[in-house]
mmCIF file of C-alpha atoms and ligand atoms in Angstrom:
data_model
loop_
_atom_site.group_PDB
_atom_site.id
_atom_site.type_symbol
_atom_site.label_atom_id
_atom_site.label_comp_id
_atom_site.label_asym_id
_atom_site.label_seq_id
_atom_site.Cartn_x
_atom_site.Cartn_y
_atom_site.Cartn_z
ATOM 1 C CA UNK A 1 85.312 -136.952 -67.170
ATOM 2 C CA UNK A 2 84.031 -133.526 -66.147
ATOM 3 C CA UNK A 3 80.265 -132.956 -66.110
ATOM 4 C CA UNK A 4 78.450 -130.912 -68.747
ATOM 5 C CA UNK A 5 78.012 -127.232 -68.033
ATOM 6 C CA UNK A 6 74.548 -126.072 -67.057
ATOM 7 C CA UNK A 7 72.717 -123.390 -69.029
ATOM 8 C CA UNK A 8 73.093 -121.085 -66.009
ATOM 9 C CA UNK A 9 76.871 -121.495 -66.211
ATOM 10 C CA UNK A 10 76.858 -120.723 -69.937
ATOM 11 C CA UNK A 11 74.907 -117.509 -69.238
ATOM 12 C CA UNK A 12 77.297 -116.662 -66.411
ATOM 13 C CA UNK A 13 80.274 -116.998 -68.778
ATOM 14 C CA UNK A 14 78.647 -114.691 -71.308
ATOM 15 C CA UNK A 15 77.826 -112.046 -68.717
ATOM 16 C CA UNK A 16 80.312 -109.202 -68.449
ATOM 17 C CA UNK A 17 78.152 -106.286 -67.291
ATOM 18 C CA UNK A 18 79.410 -106.235 -63.713
ATOM 19 C CA UNK A 19 82.997 -106.463 -64.939
ATOM 20 C CA UNK A 20 82.662 -103.304 -67.012
ATOM 21 C CA UNK A 21 80.704 -101.516 -64.264
ATOM 22 C CA UNK A 22 83.534 -102.122 -61.786
ATOM 23 C CA UNK A 23 86.294 -101.224 -64.262
ATOM 24 C CA UNK A 24 84.512 -98.000 -65.207
ATOM 25 C CA UNK A 25 84.088 -97.023 -61.557
ATOM 26 C CA UNK A 26 87.831 -97.543 -61.040
ATOM 27 C CA UNK A 27 88.660 -95.557 -64.168
ATOM 28 C CA UNK A 28 86.441 -92.672 -62.979
ATOM 29 C CA UNK A 29 88.088 -93.024 -59.543
ATOM 30 C CA UNK A 30 84.721 -93.014 -57.797
ATOM 31 C CA UNK A 31 86.055 -94.924 -54.777
ATOM 32 C CA UNK A 32 88.819 -92.395 -54.115
ATOM 33 C CA UNK A 33 86.279 -89.568 -54.408
ATOM 34 C CA UNK A 34 84.209 -91.234 -51.674
ATOM 35 C CA UNK A 35 87.173 -91.762 -49.357
ATOM 36 C CA UNK A 36 86.430 -90.585 -45.858
ATOM 37 C CA UNK A 37 82.856 -89.446 -46.506
ATOM 38 C CA UNK A 38 79.665 -90.523 -48.216
ATOM 39 C CA UNK A 39 78.019 -88.366 -50.848
ATOM 40 C CA UNK A 40 74.811 -88.245 -52.834
ATOM 41 C CA UNK A 41 75.008 -89.294 -56.496
ATOM 42 C CA UNK A 42 74.247 -85.662 -57.379
ATOM 43 C CA UNK A 43 77.122 -84.365 -55.217
ATOM 44 C CA UNK A 44 79.482 -86.996 -56.564
ATOM 45 C CA UNK A 45 78.457 -86.191 -60.147
ATOM 46 C CA UNK A 46 79.161 -82.504 -59.512
ATOM 47 C CA UNK A 47 82.568 -83.152 -57.971
ATOM 48 C CA UNK A 48 83.663 -85.544 -60.725
ATOM 49 C CA UNK A 49 81.998 -83.622 -63.599
ATOM 50 C CA UNK A 50 79.840 -86.621 -64.530
ATOM 51 C CA UNK A 51 76.267 -86.969 -65.694
ATOM 52 C CA UNK A 52 74.018 -87.333 -62.633
ATOM 53 C CA UNK A 53 71.458 -89.696 -64.171
ATOM 54 C CA UNK A 54 74.076 -92.047 -65.628
ATOM 55 C CA UNK A 55 76.206 -91.977 -62.479
ATOM 56 C CA UNK A 56 73.185 -92.779 -60.300
ATOM 57 C CA UNK A 57 72.534 -95.953 -62.294
ATOM 58 C CA UNK A 58 76.211 -96.958 -62.108
ATOM 59 C CA UNK A 59 76.349 -96.314 -58.363
ATOM 60 C CA UNK A 60 73.143 -98.308 -57.743
ATOM 61 C CA UNK A 61 74.697 -101.293 -59.502
ATOM 62 C CA UNK A 62 77.896 -100.901 -57.459
ATOM 63 C CA UNK A 63 75.765 -100.951 -54.293
ATOM 64 C CA UNK A 64 74.101 -104.165 -55.470
ATOM 65 C CA UNK A 65 77.573 -105.560 -56.225
ATOM 66 C CA UNK A 66 78.560 -104.772 -52.597
ATOM 67 C CA UNK A 67 81.459 -102.438 -53.305
ATOM 68 C CA UNK A 68 79.414 -99.392 -52.241
ATOM 69 C CA UNK A 69 76.676 -98.920 -49.660
ATOM 70 C CA UNK A 70 73.702 -96.544 -49.913
ATOM 71 C CA UNK A 71 71.887 -95.186 -46.864
ATOM 72 C CA UNK A 72 69.425 -92.324 -46.815
ATOM 73 C CA UNK A 73 70.546 -91.252 -50.266
ATOM 74 C CA UNK A 74 74.259 -91.183 -49.403
ATOM 75 C CA UNK A 75 76.660 -93.617 -51.072
ATOM 76 C CA UNK A 76 79.892 -94.725 -49.363
ATOM 77 C CA UNK A 77 82.690 -97.236 -49.790
ATOM 78 C CA UNK A 78 82.473 -100.716 -48.262
ATOM 79 C CA UNK A 79 85.497 -102.014 -46.349
ATOM 80 C CA UNK A 80 86.941 -103.839 -49.352
ATOM 81 C CA UNK A 81 86.580 -100.736 -51.546
ATOM 82 C CA UNK A 82 88.315 -98.589 -48.880
ATOM 83 C CA UNK A 83 91.193 -101.054 -48.672
ATOM 84 C CA UNK A 84 91.716 -101.915 -52.348
ATOM 85 C CA UNK A 85 90.024 -99.309 -54.535
ATOM 86 C CA UNK A 86 90.953 -95.974 -52.935
ATOM 87 C CA UNK A 87 94.078 -94.785 -54.715
ATOM 88 C CA UNK A 88 95.865 -93.586 -51.574
ATOM 89 C CA UNK A 89 95.541 -96.960 -49.820
ATOM 90 C CA UNK A 90 98.771 -98.996 -49.557
ATOM 91 C CA UNK A 91 96.696 -102.001 -50.717
ATOM 92 C CA UNK A 92 95.305 -100.299 -53.837
ATOM 93 C CA UNK A 93 94.814 -102.679 -56.798
ATOM 94 C CA UNK A 94 93.142 -100.176 -59.102
ATOM 95 C CA UNK A 95 96.197 -99.944 -61.386
ATOM 96 C CA UNK A 96 95.711 -103.547 -62.415
ATOM 97 C CA UNK A 97 91.959 -103.062 -62.930
ATOM 98 C CA UNK A 98 92.662 -99.874 -64.894
ATOM 99 C CA UNK A 99 94.965 -101.888 -67.150
ATOM 100 C CA UNK A 100 92.152 -104.373 -67.759
ATOM 101 C CA UNK A 101 89.874 -101.460 -68.609
ATOM 102 C CA UNK A 102 92.405 -99.995 -71.023
ATOM 103 C CA UNK A 103 92.570 -103.381 -72.796
ATOM 104 C CA UNK A 104 88.795 -103.493 -73.249
ATOM 105 C CA UNK A 105 88.962 -102.154 -76.817
ATOM 106 C CA UNK A 106 91.492 -104.847 -77.775
ATOM 107 C CA UNK A 107 89.194 -107.555 -76.421
ATOM 108 C CA UNK A 108 86.459 -106.016 -78.579
ATOM 109 C CA UNK A 109 88.608 -106.918 -81.578
ATOM 110 C CA UNK A 110 88.891 -110.595 -80.652
ATOM 111 C CA UNK A 111 86.543 -111.671 -83.422
ATOM 112 C CA UNK A 112 88.550 -109.743 -86.007
ATOM 113 C CA UNK A 113 91.793 -111.181 -84.613
ATOM 114 C CA UNK A 114 90.461 -114.720 -84.850
ATOM 115 C CA UNK A 115 89.292 -114.052 -88.419
ATOM 116 C CA UNK A 116 92.520 -112.454 -89.622
ATOM 117 C CA UNK A 117 95.207 -113.653 -87.228
ATOM 118 C CA UNK A 118 96.343 -110.037 -86.890
ATOM 119 C CA UNK A 119 96.482 -108.643 -83.342
ATOM 120 C CA UNK A 120 94.988 -105.175 -82.741
ATOM 121 C CA UNK A 121 98.204 -103.906 -81.107
ATOM 122 C CA UNK A 122 101.767 -103.491 -82.295
ATOM 123 C CA UNK A 123 103.502 -103.177 -78.936
ATOM 124 C CA UNK A 124 102.739 -104.203 -75.373
ATOM 125 C CA UNK A 125 101.789 -102.114 -72.353
ATOM 126 C CA UNK A 126 105.373 -101.700 -71.051
ATOM 127 C CA UNK A 127 106.312 -99.994 -74.316
ATOM 128 C CA UNK A 128 103.007 -98.221 -75.034
ATOM 129 C CA UNK A 129 102.247 -96.889 -71.589
ATOM 130 C CA UNK A 130 105.264 -97.140 -69.258
ATOM 131 C CA UNK A 131 103.503 -95.394 -66.361
ATOM 132 C CA UNK A 132 100.630 -97.844 -66.488
ATOM 133 C CA UNK A 133 103.053 -100.777 -66.939
ATOM 134 C CA UNK A 134 105.111 -99.752 -63.940
ATOM 135 C CA UNK A 135 102.052 -99.229 -61.741
ATOM 136 C CA UNK A 136 100.745 -102.648 -62.709
ATOM 137 C CA UNK A 137 104.096 -104.241 -61.879
ATOM 138 C CA UNK A 138 103.934 -102.565 -58.485
ATOM 139 C CA UNK A 139 100.509 -104.109 -57.807
ATOM 140 C CA UNK A 140 101.673 -107.530 -59.013
ATOM 141 C CA UNK A 141 104.753 -107.199 -56.818
ATOM 142 C CA UNK A 142 102.542 -106.608 -53.810
ATOM 143 C CA UNK A 143 99.906 -109.254 -54.462
ATOM 144 C CA UNK A 144 102.510 -111.866 -55.402
ATOM 145 C CA UNK A 145 105.008 -110.965 -52.693
ATOM 146 C CA UNK A 146 105.403 -114.609 -51.631
ATOM 147 C CA UNK A 147 106.479 -115.913 -55.047
ATOM 148 C CA UNK A 148 109.975 -114.351 -54.951
ATOM 149 C CA UNK A 149 110.496 -115.796 -51.494
ATOM 150 C CA UNK A 150 109.552 -119.322 -52.516
ATOM 151 C CA UNK A 151 111.781 -118.983 -55.585
ATOM 152 C CA UNK A 152 114.649 -117.975 -53.298
ATOM 153 C CA UNK A 153 114.061 -121.012 -51.093
ATOM 154 C CA UNK A 154 113.906 -123.437 -53.982
ATOM 155 C CA UNK A 155 117.079 -122.179 -55.709
ATOM 156 C CA UNK A 156 119.662 -123.174 -53.104
ATOM 157 C CA UNK A 157 122.411 -120.861 -54.352
ATOM 158 C CA UNK A 158 125.803 -120.901 -52.726
ATOM 159 C CA UNK A 159 125.139 -117.215 -52.200
ATOM 160 C CA UNK A 160 128.133 -115.611 -53.906
ATOM 161 C CA UNK A 161 126.741 -115.594 -57.430
ATOM 162 C CA UNK A 162 125.921 -112.683 -59.694
ATOM 163 C CA UNK A 163 122.515 -113.045 -61.269
ATOM 164 C CA UNK A 164 120.715 -111.149 -64.006
ATOM 165 C CA UNK A 165 116.952 -110.744 -63.828
ATOM 166 C CA UNK A 166 116.067 -110.145 -67.471
ATOM 167 C CA UNK A 167 112.840 -108.159 -67.809
ATOM 168 C CA UNK A 168 113.030 -108.071 -64.028
ATOM 169 C CA UNK A 169 110.265 -105.470 -63.560
ATOM 170 C CA UNK A 170 110.347 -103.685 -60.219
ATOM 171 C CA UNK A 171 112.920 -106.199 -58.991
ATOM 172 C CA UNK A 172 110.511 -108.515 -57.172
ATOM 173 C CA UNK A 173 112.662 -111.620 -57.690
ATOM 174 C CA UNK A 174 116.061 -109.919 -57.469
ATOM 175 C CA UNK A 175 115.103 -108.297 -54.165
ATOM 176 C CA UNK A 176 113.722 -111.548 -52.707
ATOM 177 C CA UNK A 177 116.839 -113.461 -53.749
ATOM 178 C CA UNK A 178 119.241 -110.833 -52.398
ATOM 179 C CA UNK A 179 117.366 -110.852 -49.106
ATOM 180 C CA UNK A 180 117.640 -114.634 -48.916
ATOM 181 C CA UNK A 181 121.349 -114.725 -49.927
ATOM 182 C CA UNK A 182 123.296 -111.925 -48.240
ATOM 183 C CA UNK A 183 126.298 -112.171 -50.604
ATOM 184 C CA UNK A 184 124.362 -112.477 -53.855
ATOM 185 C CA UNK A 185 124.693 -109.658 -56.407
ATOM 186 C CA UNK A 186 121.983 -108.970 -58.939
ATOM 187 C CA UNK A 187 121.464 -106.945 -62.090
ATOM 188 C CA UNK A 188 117.944 -106.082 -63.142
ATOM 189 C CA UNK A 189 117.858 -105.639 -66.907
ATOM 190 C CA UNK A 190 114.722 -103.907 -68.166
ATOM 191 C CA UNK A 191 113.405 -101.085 -70.305
ATOM 192 C CA UNK A 192 114.621 -97.681 -69.036
ATOM 193 C CA UNK A 193 111.055 -96.511 -68.352
ATOM 194 C CA UNK A 194 110.382 -99.545 -66.115
ATOM 195 C CA UNK A 195 113.695 -99.156 -64.285
ATOM 196 C CA UNK A 196 112.714 -95.660 -63.183
ATOM 197 C CA UNK A 197 110.225 -97.349 -60.857
ATOM 198 C CA UNK A 198 112.535 -100.282 -60.034
ATOM 199 C CA UNK A 199 115.046 -97.790 -58.661
ATOM 200 C CA UNK A 200 112.611 -96.783 -55.918
ATOM 201 C CA UNK A 201 111.880 -100.412 -54.977
ATOM 202 C CA UNK A 202 115.565 -101.294 -54.746
ATOM 203 C CA UNK A 203 116.232 -98.175 -52.658
ATOM 204 C CA UNK A 204 113.311 -98.940 -50.318
ATOM 205 C CA UNK A 205 114.712 -102.462 -49.884
ATOM 206 C CA UNK A 206 118.113 -100.902 -48.995
ATOM 207 C CA UNK A 207 119.816 -103.002 -51.694
ATOM 208 C CA UNK A 208 121.316 -100.304 -53.970
ATOM 209 C CA UNK A 209 124.829 -101.617 -53.290
ATOM 210 C CA UNK A 210 123.947 -105.160 -54.423
ATOM 211 C CA UNK A 211 121.340 -104.666 -57.134
ATOM 212 C CA UNK A 212 122.455 -102.851 -60.277
ATOM 213 C CA UNK A 213 119.990 -101.581 -62.831
ATOM 214 C CA UNK A 214 120.847 -102.017 -66.501
ATOM 215 C CA UNK A 215 118.521 -100.280 -68.935
ATOM 216 C CA UNK A 216 118.017 -101.723 -72.388
ATOM 217 C CA UNK A 217 115.977 -103.762 -74.794
ATOM 218 C CA UNK A 218 116.634 -107.451 -74.175
ATOM 219 C CA UNK A 219 116.224 -108.213 -77.874
ATOM 220 C CA UNK A 220 118.821 -105.782 -79.116
ATOM 221 C CA UNK A 221 121.101 -104.625 -76.285
ATOM 222 C CA UNK A 222 123.907 -106.449 -74.468
ATOM 223 C CA UNK A 223 122.965 -107.749 -71.025
ATOM 224 C CA UNK A 224 126.401 -107.275 -69.384
ATOM 225 C CA UNK A 225 127.781 -110.121 -67.320
ATOM 226 C CA UNK A 226 128.753 -112.921 -67.594
ATOM 227 C CA UNK A 227 126.422 -114.091 -64.863
ATOM 228 C CA UNK A 228 126.134 -117.269 -62.805
ATOM 229 C CA UNK A 229 122.379 -117.217 -63.088
ATOM 230 C CA UNK A 230 119.987 -115.694 -65.625
ATOM 231 C CA UNK A 231 116.306 -115.456 -64.788
ATOM 232 C CA UNK A 232 113.522 -114.864 -67.302
ATOM 233 C CA UNK A 233 110.356 -114.557 -65.249
ATOM 234 C CA UNK A 234 107.022 -113.841 -66.954
ATOM 235 C CA UNK A 235 108.788 -112.520 -70.022
ATOM 236 C CA UNK A 236 108.415 -115.213 -72.690
ATOM 237 C CA UNK A 237 104.704 -114.754 -73.293
ATOM 238 C CA UNK A 238 105.278 -111.309 -74.864
ATOM 239 C CA UNK A 239 107.113 -112.799 -77.853
ATOM 240 C CA UNK A 240 106.746 -115.496 -80.463
ATOM 241 C CA UNK A 241 108.731 -118.734 -80.623
ATOM 242 C CA UNK A 242 111.522 -117.364 -82.791
ATOM 243 C CA UNK A 243 112.212 -114.387 -80.542
ATOM 244 C CA UNK A 244 112.135 -116.606 -77.462
ATOM 245 C CA UNK A 245 114.540 -119.157 -78.918
ATOM 246 C CA UNK A 246 116.844 -116.174 -79.603
ATOM 247 C CA UNK A 247 116.437 -114.883 -76.032
ATOM 248 C CA UNK A 248 117.418 -118.305 -74.713
ATOM 249 C CA UNK A 249 120.515 -118.350 -76.974
ATOM 250 C CA UNK A 250 121.324 -114.876 -75.704
ATOM 251 C CA UNK A 251 121.049 -116.087 -72.123
ATOM 252 C CA UNK A 252 123.420 -118.929 -72.968
ATOM 253 C CA UNK A 253 125.965 -116.384 -74.191
ATOM 254 C CA UNK A 254 125.607 -114.324 -71.006
ATOM 255 C CA UNK A 255 126.076 -117.047 -68.371
ATOM 256 C CA UNK A 256 129.350 -118.562 -67.237
ATOM 257 C CA UNK A 257 130.243 -122.231 -67.622
ATOM 258 C CA UNK A 258 128.181 -124.152 -65.041
ATOM 259 C CA UNK A 259 125.915 -121.139 -64.810
ATOM 260 C CA UNK A 260 122.221 -121.663 -65.256
ATOM 261 C CA UNK A 261 119.169 -120.225 -66.893
ATOM 262 C CA UNK A 262 115.834 -120.315 -65.090
ATOM 263 C CA UNK A 263 112.631 -119.605 -66.947
ATOM 264 C CA UNK A 264 109.378 -119.023 -65.125
ATOM 265 C CA UNK A 265 106.171 -118.375 -67.014
ATOM 266 C CA UNK A 266 102.468 -119.184 -67.344
ATOM 267 C CA UNK A 267 102.881 -122.510 -69.101
ATOM 268 C CA UNK A 268 100.204 -124.567 -70.795
ATOM 269 C CA UNK A 269 99.997 -128.307 -70.250
ATOM 270 C CA UNK A 270 101.100 -130.421 -73.236
ATOM 271 C CA UNK A 271 97.561 -130.682 -74.668
ATOM 272 C CA UNK A 272 97.284 -126.852 -74.359
ATOM 273 C CA UNK A 273 93.709 -127.006 -72.957
ATOM 274 C CA UNK A 274 94.716 -126.567 -69.306
ATOM 275 C CA UNK A 275 95.257 -124.993 -66.804
ATOM 276 C CA UNK A 276 91.989 -123.156 -67.481
ATOM 277 C CA UNK A 277 93.331 -119.755 -66.323
ATOM 278 C CA UNK A 278 96.309 -120.030 -68.661
ATOM 279 C CA UNK A 279 94.169 -120.951 -71.682
ATOM 280 C CA UNK A 280 92.179 -117.720 -71.138
ATOM 281 C CA UNK A 281 95.414 -115.800 -70.446
ATOM 282 C CA UNK A 282 96.695 -117.008 -73.833
ATOM 283 C CA UNK A 283 93.668 -115.363 -75.492
ATOM 284 C CA UNK A 284 94.347 -112.195 -73.478
ATOM 285 C CA UNK A 285 97.918 -112.262 -74.799
ATOM 286 C CA UNK A 286 96.600 -112.883 -78.331
ATOM 287 C CA UNK A 287 94.716 -109.564 -78.393
ATOM 288 C CA UNK A 288 97.040 -107.518 -76.192
ATOM 289 C CA UNK A 289 100.440 -108.261 -77.733
ATOM 290 C CA UNK A 290 101.603 -108.300 -81.321
ATOM 291 C CA UNK A 291 102.894 -111.848 -81.382
ATOM 292 C CA UNK A 292 102.864 -113.135 -77.832
ATOM 293 C CA UNK A 293 101.720 -116.597 -76.855
ATOM 294 C CA UNK A 294 101.692 -119.090 -74.020
ATOM 295 C CA UNK A 295 103.996 -122.047 -74.378
ATOM 296 C CA UNK A 296 104.537 -125.483 -72.880
ATOM 297 C CA UNK A 297 107.513 -126.354 -70.720
ATOM 298 C CA UNK A 298 108.406 -128.885 -73.438
ATOM 299 C CA UNK A 299 108.883 -126.099 -75.995
ATOM 300 C CA UNK A 300 111.057 -124.081 -73.628
ATOM 301 C CA UNK A 301 113.165 -127.128 -72.801
ATOM 302 C CA UNK A 302 113.695 -127.658 -76.522
ATOM 303 C CA UNK A 303 114.944 -124.052 -76.985
ATOM 304 C CA UNK A 304 117.305 -124.525 -74.055
ATOM 305 C CA UNK A 305 118.694 -127.788 -75.394
ATOM 306 C CA UNK A 306 119.111 -126.277 -78.873
ATOM 307 C CA UNK A 307 120.982 -123.319 -77.342
ATOM 308 C CA UNK A 308 123.459 -125.725 -75.701
ATOM 309 C CA UNK A 309 122.150 -125.985 -72.129
ATOM 310 C CA UNK A 310 122.425 -129.356 -70.421
ATOM 311 C CA UNK A 311 120.547 -131.015 -67.573
ATOM 312 C CA UNK A 312 117.443 -129.248 -68.840
ATOM 313 C CA UNK A 313 114.652 -130.029 -66.391
ATOM 314 C CA UNK A 314 111.317 -128.828 -65.123
ATOM 315 C CA UNK A 315 112.590 -127.158 -61.990
ATOM 316 C CA UNK A 316 109.035 -126.695 -60.722
ATOM 317 C CA UNK A 317 106.598 -128.898 -62.627
ATOM 318 C CA UNK A 318 104.539 -126.837 -65.044
ATOM 319 C CA UNK A 319 105.949 -123.560 -63.717
ATOM 320 C CA UNK A 320 109.719 -123.295 -64.060
ATOM 321 C CA UNK A 321 112.368 -124.716 -66.359
ATOM 322 C CA UNK A 322 116.113 -124.796 -65.743
ATOM 323 C CA UNK A 323 119.138 -125.501 -67.908
ATOM 324 C CA UNK A 324 122.828 -125.552 -67.012
ATOM 325 C CA UNK A 325 125.574 -124.333 -69.298
ATOM 326 C CA UNK A 326 128.290 -126.944 -69.699
ATOM 327 C CA UNK A 327 131.815 -126.114 -68.510
ATOM 328 C CA UNK A 328 133.288 -124.515 -65.412
ATOM 329 C CA UNK A 329 134.552 -126.310 -62.342
ATOM 330 C CA UNK A 330 132.699 -128.206 -59.655
ATOM 331 C CA UNK A 331 132.302 -125.061 -57.624
ATOM 332 C CA UNK A 332 129.579 -124.452 -55.121
ATOM 333 C CA UNK A 333 126.991 -123.548 -57.713
ATOM 334 C CA UNK A 334 127.485 -126.628 -59.818
ATOM 335 C CA UNK A 335 127.662 -129.072 -56.948
ATOM 336 C CA UNK A 336 124.654 -127.362 -55.388
ATOM 337 C CA UNK A 337 122.782 -127.902 -58.624
ATOM 338 C CA UNK A 338 123.856 -131.527 -58.857
ATOM 339 C CA UNK A 339 122.597 -132.107 -55.319
ATOM 340 C CA UNK A 340 119.407 -130.403 -56.269
ATOM 341 C CA UNK A 341 118.941 -132.428 -59.460
ATOM 342 C CA UNK A 342 119.351 -135.628 -57.468
ATOM 343 C CA UNK A 343 116.713 -134.414 -55.059
ATOM 344 C CA UNK A 344 114.421 -134.110 -58.058
ATOM 345 C CA UNK A 345 112.162 -131.466 -56.463
ATOM 346 C CA UNK A 346 112.010 -127.726 -56.250
ATOM 347 C CA UNK A 347 111.676 -127.163 -52.544
HETATM 348 C C1 SAM B 1 105.283 -109.237 -66.757
HETATM 349 S S1 SAM B 1 106.671 -108.291 -66.431
HETATM 350 C C2 SAM B 1 107.652 -109.433 -65.487
HETATM 351 C C3 SAM B 1 108.431 -108.748 -64.401
HETATM 352 C C4 SAM B 1 109.247 -109.680 -63.498
HETATM 353 N N1 SAM B 1 110.200 -110.470 -64.255
HETATM 354 C C5 SAM B 1 108.356 -110.559 -62.652
HETATM 355 O O1 SAM B 1 108.401 -111.783 -62.810
HETATM 356 O O2 SAM B 1 107.631 -110.010 -61.821
HETATM 357 C C6 SAM B 1 107.570 -108.176 -67.941
HETATM 358 C C7 SAM B 1 108.771 -107.251 -67.858
HETATM 359 O O3 SAM B 1 109.502 -107.325 -69.077
HETATM 360 C C8 SAM B 1 109.958 -106.033 -69.398
HETATM 361 N N2 SAM B 1 110.189 -105.979 -70.844
HETATM 362 C C9 SAM B 1 109.284 -106.163 -71.825
HETATM 363 N N3 SAM B 1 109.881 -106.056 -73.041
HETATM 364 C C10 SAM B 1 111.183 -105.784 -72.800
HETATM 365 C C11 SAM B 1 112.304 -105.584 -73.642
HETATM 366 N N4 SAM B 1 112.183 -105.628 -74.965
HETATM 367 N N5 SAM B 1 113.494 -105.370 -73.067
HETATM 368 C C12 SAM B 1 113.632 -105.327 -71.705
HETATM 369 N N6 SAM B 1 112.597 -105.527 -70.860
HETATM 370 C C13 SAM B 1 111.378 -105.749 -71.400
HETATM 371 C C14 SAM B 1 108.843 -105.116 -68.936
HETATM 372 O O4 SAM B 1 109.269 -103.783 -68.761
HETATM 373 C C15 SAM B 1 108.425 -105.791 -67.645
HETATM 374 O O5 SAM B 1 109.142 -105.297 -66.550
#
């Protein structure tokens, strides 16, 4: 059994001041303004049209938090701020922090949401603020660069398939898979506003001839195909159960016999009280989507079975679920899958 929390830990959990100080500094782009040279709070306030007294207090706290330094009245970025918080740096993560800041007001309505069950938003960030959504996807693509590669390794495709990455974002998974399998073809299906950014990623990867972009709404528009593999990665938690069961049925209709559906998401354990990060993420989803939720792999496996998929398994325990559509021959894909099922792991 885990030990009781201490009072200090309870206070720590209830303490969000530093969080909002950092998010506000990112929103005001203070770190970019200090790039290359230190400045006095007065000079910085003048350049950014901010209130000098208020900015001085904010900056002092940022110095104490070790994202800025202050010497002889001049404030400057620390190394980590230069690398991750200056908006021209290739390692900038401010877009993600800015998203958190923009969701602050929704978090403020958590009490009301818990009282009424009604979320404060009608649509999610990718629909409400495509530029922000796309920038966030770009940061996630960079910080999670390894995940597409490990997915590629674990899949063991025969390499000649055509896959669809539904809600594929900037193409993180499609690009990783196409790099791993030189004859694989992919379609990234996503909202038109997201695909505007995806286009650049696919071009930079030199994969325009193998990765097609198909704009549309995955609830209402046809996905093209049929495909040998459909991937839904980090997409389910934006919808409720009914919409997800429909998405899974839609995937069934869009894959060939012996084709498969892979679903990757932030799943809760069966008792829904772990992993800890996901339980908090579920609350984040509660206030930042209209009807989104986090699910268990058991629920997803049930939707797959109901849709007609067979050999429905946890492809990666607690992280990925796979189902195979019955039919088709014992071609490379199917026999590859059978071998894989026997192996029982996910590489
Ligand atoms: C969290 S991102 C996941 C991106 C990618 N699959 C990954 O794993 O990195 C969710 C994606 O779903 C897309 N999306 C959300 N609602 C959609 C809809 N109704 N139709 C098509 N795409 C949608 C968003 O534009 C976004 O790219």
